JSON list of C-alpha atoms in Angstrom, two decimals:
[
{"chain": "A", "resi": 1245, "resn": "UNK", "atom": "CA", "xyz": [-63.55, -0.13, -28.29]},
{"chain": "A", "resi": 1246, "resn": "UNK", "atom": "CA", "xyz": [-61.91, -0.56, -31.64]},
{"chain": "A", "resi": 1247, "resn": "UNK", "atom": "CA", "xyz": [-62.00, -3.92, -33.26]},
{"chain": "A", "resi": 1248, "resn": "UNK", "atom": "CA", "xyz": [-58.71, -5.43, -34.35]},
{"chain": "A", "resi": 1249, "resn": "UNK", "atom": "CA", "xyz": [-58.47, -7.60, -37.39]},
{"chain": "A", "resi": 1250, "resn": "UNK", "atom": "CA", "xyz": [-57.50, -11.18, -36.51]},
{"chain": "A", "resi": 1251, "resn": "UNK", "atom": "CA", "xyz": [-54.28, -11.11, -38.58]},
{"chain": "A", "resi": 1252, "resn": "UNK", "atom": "CA", "xyz": [-53.11, -7.62, -37.51]},
{"chain": "A", "resi": 1253, "resn": "UNK", "atom": "CA", "xyz": [-50.29, -7.44, -35.03]},
{"chain": "A", "resi": 1254, "resn": "UNK", "atom": "CA", "xyz": [-50.89, -5.29, -31.99]},
{"chain": "A", "resi": 1255, "resn": "UNK", "atom": "CA", "xyz": [-48.12, -3.20, -30.48]},
{"chain": "A", "resi": 1256, "resn": "UNK", "atom": "CA", "xyz": [-50.08, -2.59, -27.30]},
{"chain": "A", "resi": 1257, "resn": "UNK", "atom": "CA", "xyz": [-48.84, -4.55, -24.33]},
{"chain": "A", "resi": 1258, "resn": "UNK", "atom": "CA", "xyz": [-51.47, -6.75, -22.88]},
{"chain": "A", "resi": 1259, "resn": "UNK", "atom": "CA", "xyz": [-51.13, -8.43, -19.50]},
{"chain": "A", "resi": 1260, "resn": "UNK", "atom": "CA", "xyz": [-50.09, -11.63, -21.27]},
{"chain": "A", "resi": 1261, "resn": "UNK", "atom": "CA", "xyz": [-47.49, -9.91, -23.46]},
{"chain": "A", "resi": 1262, "resn": "UNK", "atom": "CA", "xyz": [-43.89, -10.85, -22.69]},
{"chain": "A", "resi": 1263, "resn": "UNK", "atom": "CA", "xyz": [-40.58, -10.66, -24.49]},
{"chain": "A", "resi": 1264, "resn": "UNK", "atom": "CA", "xyz": [-38.95, -14.01, -25.14]},
{"chain": "A", "resi": 1265, "resn": "UNK", "atom": "CA", "xyz": [-36.53, -14.91, -22.34]},
{"chain": "A", "resi": 1266, "resn": "UNK", "atom": "CA", "xyz": [-37.88, -12.34, -19.86]},
{"chain": "A", "resi": 1267, "resn": "UNK", "atom": "CA", "xyz": [-39.58, -13.04, -16.61]},
{"chain": "A", "resi": 1268, "resn": "UNK", "atom": "CA", "xyz": [-43.04, -11.74, -15.83]},
{"chain": "A", "resi": 1269, "resn": "UNK", "atom": "CA", "xyz": [-41.83, -10.61, -12.42]},
{"chain": "A", "resi": 1270, "resn": "UNK", "atom": "CA", "xyz": [-39.31, -7.98, -13.57]},
{"chain": "A", "resi": 1271, "resn": "UNK", "atom": "CA", "xyz": [-40.71, -5.22, -11.40]},
{"chain": "A", "resi": 1272, "resn": "UNK", "atom": "CA", "xyz": [-41.66, -7.07, -8.24]},
{"chain": "A", "resi": 1273, "resn": "UNK", "atom": "CA", "xyz": [-39.67, -8.27, -5.26]},
{"chain": "A", "resi": 1274, "resn": "UNK", "atom": "CA", "xyz": [-39.07, -11.63, -6.88]},
{"chain": "A", "resi": 1275, "resn": "UNK", "atom": "CA", "xyz": [-37.60, -9.97, -9.99]},
{"chain": "A", "resi": 1276, "resn": "UNK", "atom": "CA", "xyz": [-35.02, -11.93, -11.89]},
{"chain": "A", "resi": 1277, "resn": "UNK", "atom": "CA", "xyz": [-31.99, -10.69, -13.70]},
{"chain": "A", "resi": 1278, "resn": "UNK", "atom": "CA", "xyz": [-31.81, -10.21, -17.45]},
{"chain": "A", "resi": 1279, "resn": "UNK", "atom": "CA", "xyz": [-31.01, -13.27, -19.53]},
{"chain": "A", "resi": 1280, "resn": "UNK", "atom": "CA", "xyz": [-27.34, -14.27, -20.10]},
{"chain": "A", "resi": 1281, "resn": "UNK", "atom": "CA", "xyz": [-25.96, -11.98, -22.82]},
{"chain": "A", "resi": 1282, "resn": "UNK", "atom": "CA", "xyz": [-27.81, -8.86, -21.67]},
{"chain": "A", "resi": 1283, "resn": "UNK", "atom": "CA", "xyz": [-26.85, -9.48, -18.03]},
{"chain": "A", "resi": 1284, "resn": "UNK", "atom": "CA", "xyz": [-23.18, -9.86, -19.04]},
{"chain": "A", "resi": 1285, "resn": "UNK", "atom": "CA", "xyz": [-23.37, -6.55, -20.92]},
{"chain": "A", "resi": 1286, "resn": "UNK", "atom": "CA", "xyz": [-24.94, -4.87, -17.88]},
{"chain": "A", "resi": 1287, "resn": "UNK", "atom": "CA", "xyz": [-22.16, -6.13, -15.58]},
{"chain": "A", "resi": 1288, "resn": "UNK", "atom": "CA", "xyz": [-19.51, -4.88, -18.06]},
{"chain": "A", "resi": 1289, "resn": "UNK", "atom": "CA", "xyz": [-21.31, -1.54, -18.07]},
{"chain": "A", "resi": 1290, "resn": "UNK", "atom": "CA", "xyz": [-20.73, -1.28, -14.32]},
{"chain": "A", "resi": 1291, "resn": "UNK", "atom": "CA", "xyz": [-24.09, -2.49, -13.01]},
{"chain": "A", "resi": 1292, "resn": "UNK", "atom": "CA", "xyz": [-24.66, -4.93, -10.15]},
{"chain": "A", "resi": 1293, "resn": "UNK", "atom": "CA", "xyz": [-27.86, -6.92, -9.69]},
{"chain": "A", "resi": 1294, "resn": "UNK", "atom": "CA", "xyz": [-29.09, -6.64, -6.08]},
{"chain": "A", "resi": 1295, "resn": "UNK", "atom": "CA", "xyz": [-32.54, -7.10, -4.61]},
{"chain": "A", "resi": 1296, "resn": "UNK", "atom": "CA", "xyz": [-34.23, -7.53, -7.96]},
{"chain": "A", "resi": 1297, "resn": "UNK", "atom": "CA", "xyz": [-32.77, -4.36, -9.48]},
{"chain": "A", "resi": 1298, "resn": "UNK", "atom": "CA", "xyz": [-29.66, -3.21, -11.34]},
{"chain": "A", "resi": 1299, "resn": "UNK", "atom": "CA", "xyz": [-27.51, -0.55, -9.65]},
{"chain": "A", "resi": 1300, "resn": "UNK", "atom": "CA", "xyz": [-24.55, 1.17, -11.28]},
{"chain": "A", "resi": 1301, "resn": "UNK", "atom": "CA", "xyz": [-21.54, 0.87, -9.00]},
{"chain": "A", "resi": 1302, "resn": "UNK", "atom": "CA", "xyz": [-18.53, 1.29, -11.30]},
{"chain": "A", "resi": 1303, "resn": "UNK", "atom": "CA", "xyz": [-17.65, 2.81, -14.64]},
{"chain": "A", "resi": 1304, "resn": "UNK", "atom": "CA", "xyz": [-18.09, 0.82, -17.85]},
{"chain": "A", "resi": 1305, "resn": "UNK", "atom": "CA", "xyz": [-15.17, -1.39, -18.89]},
{"chain": "A", "resi": 1306, "resn": "UNK", "atom": "CA", "xyz": [-14.87, 0.30, -22.27]},
{"chain": "A", "resi": 1307, "resn": "UNK", "atom": "CA", "xyz": [-14.58, 3.76, -20.68]},
{"chain": "A", "resi": 1308, "resn": "UNK", "atom": "CA", "xyz": [-11.68, 2.55, -18.54]},
{"chain": "A", "resi": 1309, "resn": "UNK", "atom": "CA", "xyz": [-9.98, 0.99, -21.58]},
{"chain": "A", "resi": 1310, "resn": "UNK", "atom": "CA", "xyz": [-10.44, 4.24, -23.55]},
{"chain": "A", "resi": 1311, "resn": "UNK", "atom": "CA", "xyz": [-8.90, 6.25, -20.71]},
{"chain": "A", "resi": 1312, "resn": "UNK", "atom": "CA", "xyz": [-5.92, 3.87, -20.48]},
{"chain": "A", "resi": 1313, "resn": "UNK", "atom": "CA", "xyz": [-5.30, 4.07, -24.24]},
{"chain": "A", "resi": 1314, "resn": "UNK", "atom": "CA", "xyz": [-5.42, 7.87, -24.11]},
{"chain": "A", "resi": 1315, "resn": "UNK", "atom": "CA", "xyz": [-2.89, 7.80, -21.27]},
{"chain": "A", "resi": 1316, "resn": "UNK", "atom": "CA", "xyz": [-0.56, 5.50, -23.22]},
{"chain": "A", "resi": 1317, "resn": "UNK", "atom": "CA", "xyz": [-0.57, 7.99, -26.09]},
{"chain": "A", "resi": 1318, "resn": "UNK", "atom": "CA", "xyz": [0.62, 10.58, -23.58]},
{"chain": "A", "resi": 1319, "resn": "UNK", "atom": "CA", "xyz": [3.36, 8.17, -22.40]},
{"chain": "A", "resi": 1320, "resn": "UNK", "atom": "CA", "xyz": [1.66, 7.39, -19.09]},
{"chain": "A", "resi": 1321, "resn": "UNK", "atom": "CA", "xyz": [2.16, 3.97, -17.50]},
{"chain": "A", "resi": 1322, "resn": "UNK", "atom": "CA", "xyz": [-1.08, 2.41, -16.27]},
{"chain": "A", "resi": 1323, "resn": "UNK", "atom": "CA", "xyz": [-0.61, 0.02, -13.35]},
{"chain": "A", "resi": 1324, "resn": "UNK", "atom": "CA", "xyz": [-2.47, -1.39, -10.38]},
{"chain": "A", "resi": 1325, "resn": "UNK", "atom": "CA", "xyz": [0.61, -1.84, -8.17]},
{"chain": "A", "resi": 1326, "resn": "UNK", "atom": "CA", "xyz": [4.03, -0.25, -7.68]},
{"chain": "A", "resi": 1327, "resn": "UNK", "atom": "CA", "xyz": [5.83, -3.39, -8.88]},
{"chain": "A", "resi": 1328, "resn": "UNK", "atom": "CA", "xyz": [3.75, -3.52, -12.06]},
{"chain": "A", "resi": 1329, "resn": "UNK", "atom": "CA", "xyz": [4.36, 0.20, -12.64]},
{"chain": "A", "resi": 1330, "resn": "UNK", "atom": "CA", "xyz": [8.15, -0.17, -12.35]},
{"chain": "A", "resi": 1331, "resn": "UNK", "atom": "CA", "xyz": [8.19, -3.20, -14.66]},
{"chain": "A", "resi": 1332, "resn": "UNK", "atom": "CA", "xyz": [5.91, -1.60, -17.27]},
{"chain": "A", "resi": 1333, "resn": "UNK", "atom": "CA", "xyz": [7.76, 1.72, -17.10]},
{"chain": "A", "resi": 1334, "resn": "UNK", "atom": "CA", "xyz": [11.08, 0.00, -17.83]},
{"chain": "A", "resi": 1335, "resn": "UNK", "atom": "CA", "xyz": [9.54, -1.82, -20.83]},
{"chain": "A", "resi": 1336, "resn": "UNK", "atom": "CA", "xyz": [8.03, 1.40, -22.17]},
{"chain": "A", "resi": 1337, "resn": "UNK", "atom": "CA", "xyz": [11.28, 3.37, -21.82]},
{"chain": "A", "resi": 1338, "resn": "UNK", "atom": "CA", "xyz": [13.29, 0.59, -23.48]},
{"chain": "A", "resi": 1339, "resn": "UNK", "atom": "CA", "xyz": [10.83, 0.47, -26.38]},
{"chain": "A", "resi": 1340, "resn": "UNK", "atom": "CA", "xyz": [10.97, 4.27, -26.81]},
{"chain": "A", "resi": 1341, "resn": "UNK", "atom": "CA", "xyz": [14.78, 4.31, -26.69]},
{"chain": "A", "resi": 1342, "resn": "UNK", "atom": "CA", "xyz": [14.95, 1.53, -29.26]},
{"chain": "A", "resi": 1343, "resn": "UNK", "atom": "CA", "xyz": [12.55, 3.39, -31.55]},
{"chain": "A", "resi": 1344, "resn": "UNK", "atom": "CA", "xyz": [14.53, 6.65, -31.23]},
{"chain": "A", "resi": 1345, "resn": "UNK", "atom": "CA", "xyz": [17.86, 4.86, -31.79]},
{"chain": "A", "resi": 1346, "resn": "UNK", "atom": "CA", "xyz": [16.47, 3.19, -34.93]},
{"chain": "A", "resi": 1347, "resn": "UNK", "atom": "CA", "xyz": [15.22, 6.54, -36.14]},
{"chain": "A", "resi": 1348, "resn": "UNK", "atom": "CA", "xyz": [18.63, 8.13, -35.51]},
{"chain": "A", "resi": 1349, "resn": "UNK", "atom": "CA", "xyz": [20.41, 5.29, -37.30]},
{"chain": "A", "resi": 1350, "resn": "UNK", "atom": "CA", "xyz": [22.27, 3.94, -34.25]},
{"chain": "A", "resi": 1351, "resn": "UNK", "atom": "CA", "xyz": [22.59, 0.18, -33.78]},
{"chain": "A", "resi": 1352, "resn": "UNK", "atom": "CA", "xyz": [23.03, -2.06, -30.76]},
{"chain": "A", "resi": 1353, "resn": "UNK", "atom": "CA", "xyz": [21.97, -1.60, -27.16]},
{"chain": "A", "resi": 1354, "resn": "UNK", "atom": "CA", "xyz": [21.47, 1.77, -25.57]},
{"chain": "A", "resi": 1355, "resn": "UNK", "atom": "CA", "xyz": [24.56, 1.95, -23.40]},
{"chain": "A", "resi": 1356, "resn": "UNK", "atom": "CA", "xyz": [26.06, 5.14, -22.07]},
{"chain": "A", "resi": 1357, "resn": "UNK", "atom": "CA", "xyz": [29.52, 4.37, -23.49]},
{"chain": "A", "resi": 1358, "resn": "UNK", "atom": "CA", "xyz": [28.32, 4.79, -27.09]},
{"chain": "A", "resi": 1359, "resn": "UNK", "atom": "CA", "xyz": [26.79, 8.18, -26.57]},
{"chain": "A", "resi": 1360, "resn": "UNK", "atom": "CA", "xyz": [29.05, 11.18, -27.23]},
{"chain": "A", "resi": 1361, "resn": "UNK", "atom": "CA", "xyz": [29.67, 13.43, -24.26]},
{"chain": "A", "resi": 1362, "resn": "UNK", "atom": "CA", "xyz": [28.22, 16.89, -24.53]},
{"chain": "A", "resi": 1363, "resn": "UNK", "atom": "CA", "xyz": [30.22, 19.61, -22.77]},
{"chain": "A", "resi": 1364, "resn": "UNK", "atom": "CA", "xyz": [28.19, 21.62, -20.34]},
{"chain": "A", "resi": 1365, "resn": "UNK", "atom": "CA", "xyz": [28.13, 25.34, -20.90]},
{"chain": "A", "resi": 1366, "resn": "UNK", "atom": "CA", "xyz": [28.11, 27.54, -17.86]},
{"chain": "A", "resi": 1367, "resn": "UNK", "atom": "CA", "xyz": [26.00, 30.63, -18.10]},
{"chain": "A", "resi": 1368, "resn": "UNK", "atom": "CA", "xyz": [26.91, 33.75, -16.22]},
{"chain": "A", "resi": 1369, "resn": "UNK", "atom": "CA", "xyz": [24.03, 34.91, -14.14]},
{"chain": "A", "resi": 1370, "resn": "UNK", "atom": "CA", "xyz": [23.62, 38.65, -14.04]},
{"chain": "A", "resi": 1371, "resn": "UNK", "atom": "CA", "xyz": [21.35, 40.35, -11.58]},
{"chain": "A", "resi": 1372, "resn": "UNK", "atom": "CA", "xyz": [17.97, 40.97, -13.11]},
{"chain": "A", "resi": 1373, "resn": "UNK", "atom": "CA", "xyz": [17.85, 44.59, -11.96]},
{"chain": "A", "resi": 1374, "resn": "UNK", "atom": "CA", "xyz": [20.89, 45.53, -14.05]},
{"chain": "A", "resi": 1375, "resn": "UNK", "atom": "CA", "xyz": [19.49, 43.82, -17.13]},
{"chain": "A", "resi": 1376, "resn": "UNK", "atom": "CA", "xyz": [16.18, 45.65, -16.79]},
{"chain": "A", "resi": 1377, "resn": "UNK", "atom": "CA", "xyz": [17.89, 49.02, -16.31]},
{"chain": "A", "resi": 1378, "resn": "UNK", "atom": "CA", "xyz": [19.99, 48.51, -19.44]},
{"chain": "A", "resi": 1379, "resn": "UNK", "atom": "CA", "xyz": [16.88, 47.59, -21.40]},
{"chain": "A", "resi": 1380, "resn": "UNK", "atom": "CA", "xyz": [15.07, 50.74, -20.18]},
{"chain": "A", "resi": 1381, "resn": "UNK", "atom": "CA", "xyz": [18.00, 53.05, -20.96]},
{"chain": "A", "resi": 1382, "resn": "UNK", "atom": "CA", "xyz": [18.44, 51.88, -24.55]},
{"chain": "A", "resi": 1383, "resn": "UNK", "atom": "CA", "xyz": [15.00, 53.02, -25.81]},
{"chain": "A", "resi": 1384, "resn": "UNK", "atom": "CA", "xyz": [15.37, 56.38, -24.02]},
{"chain": "A", "resi": 1385, "resn": "UNK", "atom": "CA", "xyz": [18.69, 57.03, -25.72]},
{"chain": "A", "resi": 1386, "resn": "UNK", "atom": "CA", "xyz": [17.20, 56.26, -29.10]},
{"chain": "A", "resi": 1387, "resn": "UNK", "atom": "CA", "xyz": [14.34, 58.70, -28.51]},
{"chain": "A", "resi": 1388, "resn": "UNK", "atom": "CA", "xyz": [16.71, 61.42, -27.33]},
{"chain": "A", "resi": 1389, "resn": "UNK", "atom": "CA", "xyz": [19.01, 60.84, -30.31]},
{"chain": "A", "resi": 1390, "resn": "UNK", "atom": "CA", "xyz": [16.03, 60.98, -32.68]},
{"chain": "A", "resi": 1391, "resn": "UNK", "atom": "CA", "xyz": [14.91, 64.32, -31.13]},
{"chain": "A", "resi": 1392, "resn": "UNK", "atom": "CA", "xyz": [18.41, 65.77, -31.42]},
{"chain": "A", "resi": 1393, "resn": "UNK", "atom": "CA", "xyz": [18.59, 64.77, -35.10]},
{"chain": "A", "resi": 1394, "resn": "UNK", "atom": "CA", "xyz": [15.17, 66.32, -35.80]},
{"chain": "A", "resi": 1395, "resn": "UNK", "atom": "CA", "xyz": [16.22, 69.56, -34.09]},
{"chain": "A", "resi": 1396, "resn": "UNK", "atom": "CA", "xyz": [19.49, 69.64, -36.05]},
{"chain": "A", "resi": 1397, "resn": "UNK", "atom": "CA", "xyz": [17.62, 69.20, -39.32]},
{"chain": "A", "resi": 1398, "resn": "UNK", "atom": "CA", "xyz": [15.17, 71.94, -38.36]},
{"chain": "A", "resi": 1399, "resn": "UNK", "atom": "CA", "xyz": [18.04, 74.36, -37.62]},
{"chain": "A", "resi": 1400, "resn": "UNK", "atom": "CA", "xyz": [19.69, 73.74, -40.98]}
]
């Protein structure tokens, strides 16, 4: 056995060693929960105290907040109910429209009467088979024309 100087602090845990504010019965059946601030942090981290132990049942609060912020950057609308979603979506769209109108230099409310009408252009749809055939024929003609020119030059 090594002798310890009377003024030296020992890091070894003796049976009487205990952190301030902690119960001696942490591991037994009569275990108590962590003291106030640490217990609050554990519950925010998704842990529940049952039967003398902490069990993780949900995700940490800060992870959920981070995920919601990331979704807002992608213009998602976080909500817990349909009514809340509809209300928050309308607010978000109004805010975006206002920001875009300010950026474009338009003033006032976003009403449809102020917006200029854009004529719709009708595109003629051609069958895809004809378009592909035309595309295939064009390179062949170029190759044939190039061969004819090379042969004409060789004959001269």
